[in-house]
PDB file of C-alpha atoms in Angstrom:
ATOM      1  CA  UNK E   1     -15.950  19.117  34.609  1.00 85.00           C
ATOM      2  CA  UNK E   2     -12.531  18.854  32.781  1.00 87.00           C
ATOM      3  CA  UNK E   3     -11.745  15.234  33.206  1.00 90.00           C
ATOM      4  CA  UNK E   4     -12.897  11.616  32.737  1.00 93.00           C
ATOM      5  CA  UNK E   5     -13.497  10.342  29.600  1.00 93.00           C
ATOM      6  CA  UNK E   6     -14.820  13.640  27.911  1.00 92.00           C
ATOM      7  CA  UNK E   7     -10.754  14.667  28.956  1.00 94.00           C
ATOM      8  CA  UNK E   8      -8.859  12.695  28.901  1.00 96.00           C
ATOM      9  CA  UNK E   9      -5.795  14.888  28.286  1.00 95.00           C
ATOM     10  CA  UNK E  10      -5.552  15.832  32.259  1.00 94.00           C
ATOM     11  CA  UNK E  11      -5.285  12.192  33.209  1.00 96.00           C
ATOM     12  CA  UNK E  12      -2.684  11.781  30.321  1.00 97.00           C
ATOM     13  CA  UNK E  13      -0.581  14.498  31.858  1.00 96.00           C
ATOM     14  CA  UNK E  14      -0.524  12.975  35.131  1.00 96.00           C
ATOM     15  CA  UNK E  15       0.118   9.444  33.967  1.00 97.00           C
ATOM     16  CA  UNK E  16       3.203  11.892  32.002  1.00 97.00           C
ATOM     17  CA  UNK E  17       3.930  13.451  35.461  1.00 97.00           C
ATOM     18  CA  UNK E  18       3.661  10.127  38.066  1.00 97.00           C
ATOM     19  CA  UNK E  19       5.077   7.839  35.078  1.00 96.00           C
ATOM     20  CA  UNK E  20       2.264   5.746  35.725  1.00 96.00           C
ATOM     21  CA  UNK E  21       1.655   2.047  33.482  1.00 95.00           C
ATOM     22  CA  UNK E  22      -1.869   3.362  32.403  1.00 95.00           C
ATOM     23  CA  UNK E  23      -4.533   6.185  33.127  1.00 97.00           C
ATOM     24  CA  UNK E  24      -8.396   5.344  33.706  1.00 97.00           C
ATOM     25  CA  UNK E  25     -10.956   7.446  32.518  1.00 97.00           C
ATOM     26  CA  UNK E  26     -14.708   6.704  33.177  1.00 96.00           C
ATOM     27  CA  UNK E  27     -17.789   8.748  32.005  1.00 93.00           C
ATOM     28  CA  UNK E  28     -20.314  10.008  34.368  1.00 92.00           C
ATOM     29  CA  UNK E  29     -22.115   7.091  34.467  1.00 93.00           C
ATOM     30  CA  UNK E  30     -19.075   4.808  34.178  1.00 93.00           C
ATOM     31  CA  UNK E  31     -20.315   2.589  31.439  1.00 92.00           C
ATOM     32  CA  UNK E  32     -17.711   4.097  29.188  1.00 93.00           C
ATOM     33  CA  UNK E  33     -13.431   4.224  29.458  1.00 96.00           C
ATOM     34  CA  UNK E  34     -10.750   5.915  27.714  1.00 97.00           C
ATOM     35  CA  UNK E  35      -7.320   4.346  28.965  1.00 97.00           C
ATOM     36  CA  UNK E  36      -4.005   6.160  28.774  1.00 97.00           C
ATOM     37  CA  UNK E  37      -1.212   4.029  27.854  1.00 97.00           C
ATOM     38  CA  UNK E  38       2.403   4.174  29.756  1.00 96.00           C
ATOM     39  CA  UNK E  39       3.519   7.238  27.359  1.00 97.00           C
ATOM     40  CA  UNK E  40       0.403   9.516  27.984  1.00 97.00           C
ATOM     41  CA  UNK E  41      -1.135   8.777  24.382  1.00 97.00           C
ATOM     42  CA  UNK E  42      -4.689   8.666  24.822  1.00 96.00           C
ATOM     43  CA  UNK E  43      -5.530   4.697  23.505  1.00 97.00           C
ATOM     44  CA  UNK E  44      -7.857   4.545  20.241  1.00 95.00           C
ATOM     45  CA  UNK E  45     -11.020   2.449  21.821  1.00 95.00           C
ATOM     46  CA  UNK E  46     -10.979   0.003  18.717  1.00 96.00           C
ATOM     47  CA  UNK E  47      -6.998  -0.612  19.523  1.00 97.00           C
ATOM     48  CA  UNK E  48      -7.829  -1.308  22.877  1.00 97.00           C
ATOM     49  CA  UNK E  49     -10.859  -4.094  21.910  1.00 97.00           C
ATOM     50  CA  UNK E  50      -8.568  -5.684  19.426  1.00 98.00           C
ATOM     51  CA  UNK E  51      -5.757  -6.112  22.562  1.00 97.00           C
ATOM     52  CA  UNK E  52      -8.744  -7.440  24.803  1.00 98.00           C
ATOM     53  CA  UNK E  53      -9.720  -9.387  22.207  1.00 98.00           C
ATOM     54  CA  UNK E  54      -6.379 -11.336  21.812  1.00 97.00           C
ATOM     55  CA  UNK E  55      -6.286 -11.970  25.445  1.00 97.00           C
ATOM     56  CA  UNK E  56      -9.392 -13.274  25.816  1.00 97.00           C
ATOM     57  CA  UNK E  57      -8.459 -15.353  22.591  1.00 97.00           C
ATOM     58  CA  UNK E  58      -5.163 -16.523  24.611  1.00 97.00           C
ATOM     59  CA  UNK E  59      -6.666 -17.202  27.750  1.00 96.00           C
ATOM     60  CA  UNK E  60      -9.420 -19.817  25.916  1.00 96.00           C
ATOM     61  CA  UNK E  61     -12.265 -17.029  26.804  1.00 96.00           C
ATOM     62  CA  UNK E  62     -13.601 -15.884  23.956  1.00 95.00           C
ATOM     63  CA  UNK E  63     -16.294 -18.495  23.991  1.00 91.00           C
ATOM     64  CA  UNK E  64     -17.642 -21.373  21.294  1.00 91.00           C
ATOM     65  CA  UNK E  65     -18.629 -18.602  18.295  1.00 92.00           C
ATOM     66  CA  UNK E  66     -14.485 -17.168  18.969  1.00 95.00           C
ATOM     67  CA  UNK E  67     -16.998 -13.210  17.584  1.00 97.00           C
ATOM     68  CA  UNK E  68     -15.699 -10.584  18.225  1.00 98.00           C
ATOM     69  CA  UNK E  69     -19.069  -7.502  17.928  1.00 97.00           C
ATOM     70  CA  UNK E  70     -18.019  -4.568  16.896  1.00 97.00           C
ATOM     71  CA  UNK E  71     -20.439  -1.986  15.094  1.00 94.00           C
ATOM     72  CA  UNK E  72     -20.348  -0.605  11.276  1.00 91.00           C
ATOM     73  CA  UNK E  73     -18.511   2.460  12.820  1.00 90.00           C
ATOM     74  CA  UNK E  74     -15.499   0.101  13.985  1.00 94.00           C
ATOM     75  CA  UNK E  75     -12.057   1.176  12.332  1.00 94.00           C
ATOM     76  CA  UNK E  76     -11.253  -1.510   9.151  1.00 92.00           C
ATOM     77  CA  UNK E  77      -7.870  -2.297  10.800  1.00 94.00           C
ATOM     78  CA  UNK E  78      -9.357  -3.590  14.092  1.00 96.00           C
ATOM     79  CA  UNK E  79     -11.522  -5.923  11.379  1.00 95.00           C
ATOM     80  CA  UNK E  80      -8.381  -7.380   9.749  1.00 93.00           C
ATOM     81  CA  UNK E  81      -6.337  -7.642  13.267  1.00 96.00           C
ATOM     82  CA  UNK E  82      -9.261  -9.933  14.674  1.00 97.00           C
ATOM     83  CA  UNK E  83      -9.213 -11.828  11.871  1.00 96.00           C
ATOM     84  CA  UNK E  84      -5.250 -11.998  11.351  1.00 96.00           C
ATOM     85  CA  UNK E  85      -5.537 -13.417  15.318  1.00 96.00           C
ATOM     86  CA  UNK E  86      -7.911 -16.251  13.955  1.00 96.00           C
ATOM     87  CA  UNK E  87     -11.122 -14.856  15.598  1.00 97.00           C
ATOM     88  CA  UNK E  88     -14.238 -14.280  13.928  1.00 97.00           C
ATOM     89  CA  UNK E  89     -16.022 -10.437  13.792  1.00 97.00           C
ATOM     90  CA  UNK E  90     -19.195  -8.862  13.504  1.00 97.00           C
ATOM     91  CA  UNK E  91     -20.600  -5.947  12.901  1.00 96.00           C
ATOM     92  CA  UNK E  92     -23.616  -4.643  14.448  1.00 95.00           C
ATOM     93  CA  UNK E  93     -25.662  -1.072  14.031  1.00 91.00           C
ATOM     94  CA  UNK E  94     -23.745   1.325  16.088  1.00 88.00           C
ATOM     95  CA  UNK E  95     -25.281   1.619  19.986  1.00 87.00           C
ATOM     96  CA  UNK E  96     -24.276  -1.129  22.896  1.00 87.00           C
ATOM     97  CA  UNK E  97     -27.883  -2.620  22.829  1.00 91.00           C
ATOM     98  CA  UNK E  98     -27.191  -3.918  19.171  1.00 95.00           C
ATOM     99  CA  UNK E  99     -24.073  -5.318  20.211  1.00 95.00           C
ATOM    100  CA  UNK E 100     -25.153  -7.144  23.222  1.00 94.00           C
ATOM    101  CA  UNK E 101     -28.446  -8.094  21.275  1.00 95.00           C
ATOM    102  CA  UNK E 102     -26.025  -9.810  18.473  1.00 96.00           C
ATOM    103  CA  UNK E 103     -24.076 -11.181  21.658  1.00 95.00           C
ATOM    104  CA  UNK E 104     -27.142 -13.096  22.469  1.00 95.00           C
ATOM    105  CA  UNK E 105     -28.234 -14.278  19.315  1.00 95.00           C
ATOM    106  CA  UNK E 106     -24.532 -15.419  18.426  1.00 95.00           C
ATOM    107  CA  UNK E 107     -23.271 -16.675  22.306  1.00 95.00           C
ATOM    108  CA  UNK E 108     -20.748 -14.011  22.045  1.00 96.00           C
ATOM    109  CA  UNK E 109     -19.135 -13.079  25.035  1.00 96.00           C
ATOM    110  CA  UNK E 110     -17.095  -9.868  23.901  1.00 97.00           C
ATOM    111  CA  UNK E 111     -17.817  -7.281  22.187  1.00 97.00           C
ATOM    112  CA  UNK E 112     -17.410  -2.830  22.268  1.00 96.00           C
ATOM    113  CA  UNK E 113     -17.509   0.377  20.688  1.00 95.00           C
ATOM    114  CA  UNK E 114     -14.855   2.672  19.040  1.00 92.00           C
ATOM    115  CA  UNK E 115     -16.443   5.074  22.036  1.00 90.00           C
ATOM    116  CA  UNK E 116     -15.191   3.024  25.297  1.00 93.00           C
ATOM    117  CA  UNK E 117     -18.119   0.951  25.677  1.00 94.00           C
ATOM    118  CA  UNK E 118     -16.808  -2.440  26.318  1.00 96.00           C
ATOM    119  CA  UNK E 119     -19.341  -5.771  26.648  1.00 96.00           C
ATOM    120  CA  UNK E 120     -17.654  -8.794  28.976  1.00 97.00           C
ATOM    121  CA  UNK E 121     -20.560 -10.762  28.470  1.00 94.00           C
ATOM    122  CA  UNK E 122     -19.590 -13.371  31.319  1.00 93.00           C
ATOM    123  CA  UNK E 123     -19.035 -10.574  33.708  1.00 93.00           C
ATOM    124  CA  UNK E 124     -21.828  -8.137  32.804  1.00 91.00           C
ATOM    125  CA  UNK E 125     -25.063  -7.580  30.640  1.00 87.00           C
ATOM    126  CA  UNK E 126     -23.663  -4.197  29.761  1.00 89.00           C
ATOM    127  CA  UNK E 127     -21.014  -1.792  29.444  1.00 91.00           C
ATOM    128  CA  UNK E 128     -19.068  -1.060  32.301  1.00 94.00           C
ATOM    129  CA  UNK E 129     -15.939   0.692  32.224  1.00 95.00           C
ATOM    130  CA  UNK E 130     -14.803  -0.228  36.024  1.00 96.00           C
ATOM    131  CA  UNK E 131     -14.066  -3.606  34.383  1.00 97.00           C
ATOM    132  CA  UNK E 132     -13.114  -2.987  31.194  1.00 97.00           C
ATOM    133  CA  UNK E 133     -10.174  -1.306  33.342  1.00 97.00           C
ATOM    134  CA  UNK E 134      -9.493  -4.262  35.505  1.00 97.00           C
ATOM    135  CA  UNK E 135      -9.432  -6.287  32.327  1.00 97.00           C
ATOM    136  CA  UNK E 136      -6.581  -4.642  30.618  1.00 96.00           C
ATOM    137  CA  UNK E 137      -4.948  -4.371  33.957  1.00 97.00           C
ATOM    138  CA  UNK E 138      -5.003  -8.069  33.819  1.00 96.00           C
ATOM    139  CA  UNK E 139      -3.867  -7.820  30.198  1.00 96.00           C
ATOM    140  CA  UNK E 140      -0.539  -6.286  31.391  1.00 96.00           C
ATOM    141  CA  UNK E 141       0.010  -8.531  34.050  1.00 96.00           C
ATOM    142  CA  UNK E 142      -0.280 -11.560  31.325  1.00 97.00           C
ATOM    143  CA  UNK E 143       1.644 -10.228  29.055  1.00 97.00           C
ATOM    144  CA  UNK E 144       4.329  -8.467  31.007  1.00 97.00           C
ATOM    145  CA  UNK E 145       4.436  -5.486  28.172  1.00 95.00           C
ATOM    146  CA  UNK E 146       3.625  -2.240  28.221  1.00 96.00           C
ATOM    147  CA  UNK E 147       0.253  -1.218  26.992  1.00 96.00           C
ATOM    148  CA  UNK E 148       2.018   1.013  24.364  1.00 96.00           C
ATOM    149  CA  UNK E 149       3.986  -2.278  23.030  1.00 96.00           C
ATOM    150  CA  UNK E 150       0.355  -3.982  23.237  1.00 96.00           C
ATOM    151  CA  UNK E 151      -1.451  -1.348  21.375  1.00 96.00           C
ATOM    152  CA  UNK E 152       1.023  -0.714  18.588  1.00 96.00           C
ATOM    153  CA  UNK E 153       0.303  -4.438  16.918  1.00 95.00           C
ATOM    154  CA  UNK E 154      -3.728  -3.156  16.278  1.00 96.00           C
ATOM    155  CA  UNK E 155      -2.871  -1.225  13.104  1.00 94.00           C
ATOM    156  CA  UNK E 156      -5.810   1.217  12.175  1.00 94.00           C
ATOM    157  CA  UNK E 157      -6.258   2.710   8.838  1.00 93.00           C
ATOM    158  CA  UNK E 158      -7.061   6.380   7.821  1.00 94.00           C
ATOM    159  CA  UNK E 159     -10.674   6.699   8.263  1.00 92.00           C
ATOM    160  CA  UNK E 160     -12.640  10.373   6.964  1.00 94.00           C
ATOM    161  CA  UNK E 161     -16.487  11.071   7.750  1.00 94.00           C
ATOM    162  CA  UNK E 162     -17.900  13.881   5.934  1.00 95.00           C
ATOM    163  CA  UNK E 163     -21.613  14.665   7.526  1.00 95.00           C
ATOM    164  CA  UNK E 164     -23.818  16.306   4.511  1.00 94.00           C
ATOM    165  CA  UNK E 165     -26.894  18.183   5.100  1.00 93.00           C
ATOM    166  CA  UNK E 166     -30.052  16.654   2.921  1.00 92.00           C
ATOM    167  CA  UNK E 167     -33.495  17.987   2.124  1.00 90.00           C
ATOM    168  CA  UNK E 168     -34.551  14.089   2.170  1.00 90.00           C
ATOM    169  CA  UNK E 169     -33.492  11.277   3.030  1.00 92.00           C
ATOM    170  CA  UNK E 170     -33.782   8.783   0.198  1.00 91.00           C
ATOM    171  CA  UNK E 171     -33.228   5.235   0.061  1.00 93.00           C
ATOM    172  CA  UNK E 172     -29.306   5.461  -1.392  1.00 95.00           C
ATOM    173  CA  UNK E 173     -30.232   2.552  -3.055  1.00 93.00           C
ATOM    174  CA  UNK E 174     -32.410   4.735  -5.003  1.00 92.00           C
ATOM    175  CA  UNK E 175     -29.889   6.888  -6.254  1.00 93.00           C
ATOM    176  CA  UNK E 176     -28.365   5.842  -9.433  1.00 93.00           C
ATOM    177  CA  UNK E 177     -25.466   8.742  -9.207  1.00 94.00           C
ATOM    178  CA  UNK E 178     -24.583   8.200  -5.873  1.00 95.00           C
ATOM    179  CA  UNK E 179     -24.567   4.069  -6.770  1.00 94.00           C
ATOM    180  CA  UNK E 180     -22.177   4.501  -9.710  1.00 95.00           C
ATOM    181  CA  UNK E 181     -19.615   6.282  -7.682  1.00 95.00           C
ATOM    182  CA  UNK E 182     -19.945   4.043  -4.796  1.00 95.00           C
ATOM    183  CA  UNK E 183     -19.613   0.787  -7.253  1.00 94.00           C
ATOM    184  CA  UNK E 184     -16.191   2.991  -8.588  1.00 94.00           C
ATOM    185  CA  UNK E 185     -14.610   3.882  -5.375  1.00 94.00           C
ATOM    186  CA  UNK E 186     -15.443   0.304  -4.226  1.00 93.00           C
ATOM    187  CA  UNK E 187     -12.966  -1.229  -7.014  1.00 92.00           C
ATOM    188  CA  UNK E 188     -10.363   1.457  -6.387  1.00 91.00           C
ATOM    189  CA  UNK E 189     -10.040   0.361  -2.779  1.00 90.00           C
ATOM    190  CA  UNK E 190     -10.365  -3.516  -2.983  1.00 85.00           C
ATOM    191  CA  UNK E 191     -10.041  -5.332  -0.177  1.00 82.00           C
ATOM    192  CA  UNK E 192      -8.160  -2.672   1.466  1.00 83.00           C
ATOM    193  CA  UNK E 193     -11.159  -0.586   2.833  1.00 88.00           C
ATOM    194  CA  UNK E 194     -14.545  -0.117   2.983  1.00 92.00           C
ATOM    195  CA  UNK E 195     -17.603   2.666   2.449  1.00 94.00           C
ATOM    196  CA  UNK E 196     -20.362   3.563   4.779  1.00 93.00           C
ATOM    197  CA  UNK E 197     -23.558   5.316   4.224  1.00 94.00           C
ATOM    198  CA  UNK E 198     -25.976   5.825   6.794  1.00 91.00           C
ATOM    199  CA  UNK E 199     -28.674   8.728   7.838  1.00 91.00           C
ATOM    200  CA  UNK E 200     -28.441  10.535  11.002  1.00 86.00           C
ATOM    201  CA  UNK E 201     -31.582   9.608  13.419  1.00 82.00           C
ATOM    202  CA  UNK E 202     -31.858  12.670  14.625  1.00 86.00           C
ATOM    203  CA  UNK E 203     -30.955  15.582  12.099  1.00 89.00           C
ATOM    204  CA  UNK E 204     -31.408  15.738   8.163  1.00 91.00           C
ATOM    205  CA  UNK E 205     -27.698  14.610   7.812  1.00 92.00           C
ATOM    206  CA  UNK E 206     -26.319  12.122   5.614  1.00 94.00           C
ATOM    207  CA  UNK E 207     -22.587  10.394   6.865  1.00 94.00           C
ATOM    208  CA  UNK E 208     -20.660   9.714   4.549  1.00 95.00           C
ATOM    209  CA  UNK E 209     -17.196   7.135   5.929  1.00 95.00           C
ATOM    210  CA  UNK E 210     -14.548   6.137   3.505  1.00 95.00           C
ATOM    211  CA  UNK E 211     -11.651   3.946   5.603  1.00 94.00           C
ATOM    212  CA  UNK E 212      -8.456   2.180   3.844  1.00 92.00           C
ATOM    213  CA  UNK E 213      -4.858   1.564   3.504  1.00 89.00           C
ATOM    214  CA  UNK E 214      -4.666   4.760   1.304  1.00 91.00           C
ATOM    215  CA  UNK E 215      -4.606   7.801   2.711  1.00 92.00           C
ATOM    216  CA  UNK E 216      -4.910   9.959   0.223  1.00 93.00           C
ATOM    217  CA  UNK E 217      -7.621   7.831  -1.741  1.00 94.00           C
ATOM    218  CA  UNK E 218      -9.471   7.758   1.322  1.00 95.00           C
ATOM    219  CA  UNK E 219     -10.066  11.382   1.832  1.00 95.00           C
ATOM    220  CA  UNK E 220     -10.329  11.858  -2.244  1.00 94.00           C
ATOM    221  CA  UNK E 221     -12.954   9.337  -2.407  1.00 95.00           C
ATOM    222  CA  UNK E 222     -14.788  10.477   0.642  1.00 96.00           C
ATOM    223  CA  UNK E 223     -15.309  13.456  -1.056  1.00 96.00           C
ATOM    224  CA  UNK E 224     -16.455  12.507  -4.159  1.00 95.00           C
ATOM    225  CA  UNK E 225     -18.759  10.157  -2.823  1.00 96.00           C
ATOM    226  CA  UNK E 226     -20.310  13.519  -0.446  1.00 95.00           C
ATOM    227  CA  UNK E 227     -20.221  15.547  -3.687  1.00 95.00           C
ATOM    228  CA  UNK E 228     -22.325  13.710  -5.411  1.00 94.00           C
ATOM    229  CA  UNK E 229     -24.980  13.327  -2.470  1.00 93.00           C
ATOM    230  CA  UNK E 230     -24.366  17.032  -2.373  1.00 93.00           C
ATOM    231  CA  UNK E 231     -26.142  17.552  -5.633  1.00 91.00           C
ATOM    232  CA  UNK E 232     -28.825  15.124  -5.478  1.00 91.00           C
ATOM    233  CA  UNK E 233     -30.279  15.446  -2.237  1.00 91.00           C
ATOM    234  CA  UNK E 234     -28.361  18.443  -0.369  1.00 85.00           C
ATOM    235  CA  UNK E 235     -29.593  21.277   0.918  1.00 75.00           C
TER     236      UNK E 235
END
């Protein structure tokens, strides 16, 4: 209770306090890390795949396909960094079985959620956060940076979620309103950002994720986009 990856602010104290290189954090069932870099910031967990990623991409490890899997939830900026690196990426639905199931079908061999769970497909058939740590560990060593200098070349962008609550959950495809504002925000953001719709699995919510350079357009847009599902399908 009160630490691990849940929080990791009491690990980011004592990295703070012992001026530690890097904190660990592992979930209960240690599939799952949050890493503390050498300043005590807690380390956004698409930042940290995009670092892994170039490593592996240095080292000649990143396999035939040169995929990176992330999921449709991954931040836009970690998207553009793997691609600015000369690595390919993917997107698969969000959950570590889809990304390991893409792994397979592509002969990817890295791959990992915004969340902490990180796939090493040559080590391991699934997440494990033990070596995800000993990974970036090595990471450092290579390097011979800090993890803050590391981390700070992964630039995210501002990313909003609004979470709606629907009577229904209709095919958006379906919705003409909704599909005219989506088509409008679209052009206003260009290639610098991206929509996402999707349905919660397990409650009558609809998400609604608006990422970009912009930060104001992003959270403007956002909420147009939920206003509209608002008064077509909300409750």
């Amino acid at each position: 209770a009160g630490v691990g990856a849940l929080h990791p602010e009491t690990c980011a104290e004592m990295v703070i306090k012992y001026r530690a290189d890097l904190g660990v954090c592992l979930d209960g069932d240690a599939d799952r890390i949050v890493i503390i870099d050498n300043t005590g910031n807690i380390v956004d967990g698409d930042q940290l795949i995009g670092v892994l990623a170039k490593f592996l991409l240095d080292n000649n490890e990143l396999g035939k396909s040169e995929e990176v899997v992330g999921t449709v939830m991954s931040n836009f900026g970690l998207e553009r960094y793997i691609k600015k690196i000369g690595a390919n990426f993917y997107r698969s639905n969000v959950g570590d079985r889809y990304i390991v199931e893409r792994m397979l079908h592509n002969n990817s061999v890295f791959g990992g959620e915004p969340s902490g769970h990180i796939i090493f497909k040559k080590n391991s058939t699934t997440g494990d956060g033990i070596l995800a740590a000993l990974k970036v560990i090595e990471c450092l060593k290579f390097y011979n940076v800090s993890l803050a200098q590391l981390v700070s070349e992964v630039e995210l962008v501002p990313q909003v979620l609004i979470n709606v609550e629907v009577n229904e959950k209709r095919d958006f495809e379906q919705i003409s309103s909704l599909q005219a504002v989506v088509r409008e925000v679209e052009n206003e953001l260009k290639d610098n950002g991206r929509i996402l719709l999707r349905y919660s699995g397990t409650e009558n919510l609809a998400r609604v994720m608006v990422e970009g350079s912009d930060e104001k357009l992003v959270h403007s847009s956002c909420q147009k986009i939920a206003d509209v599902l608002k008064s077509e399908i909300g409750q």
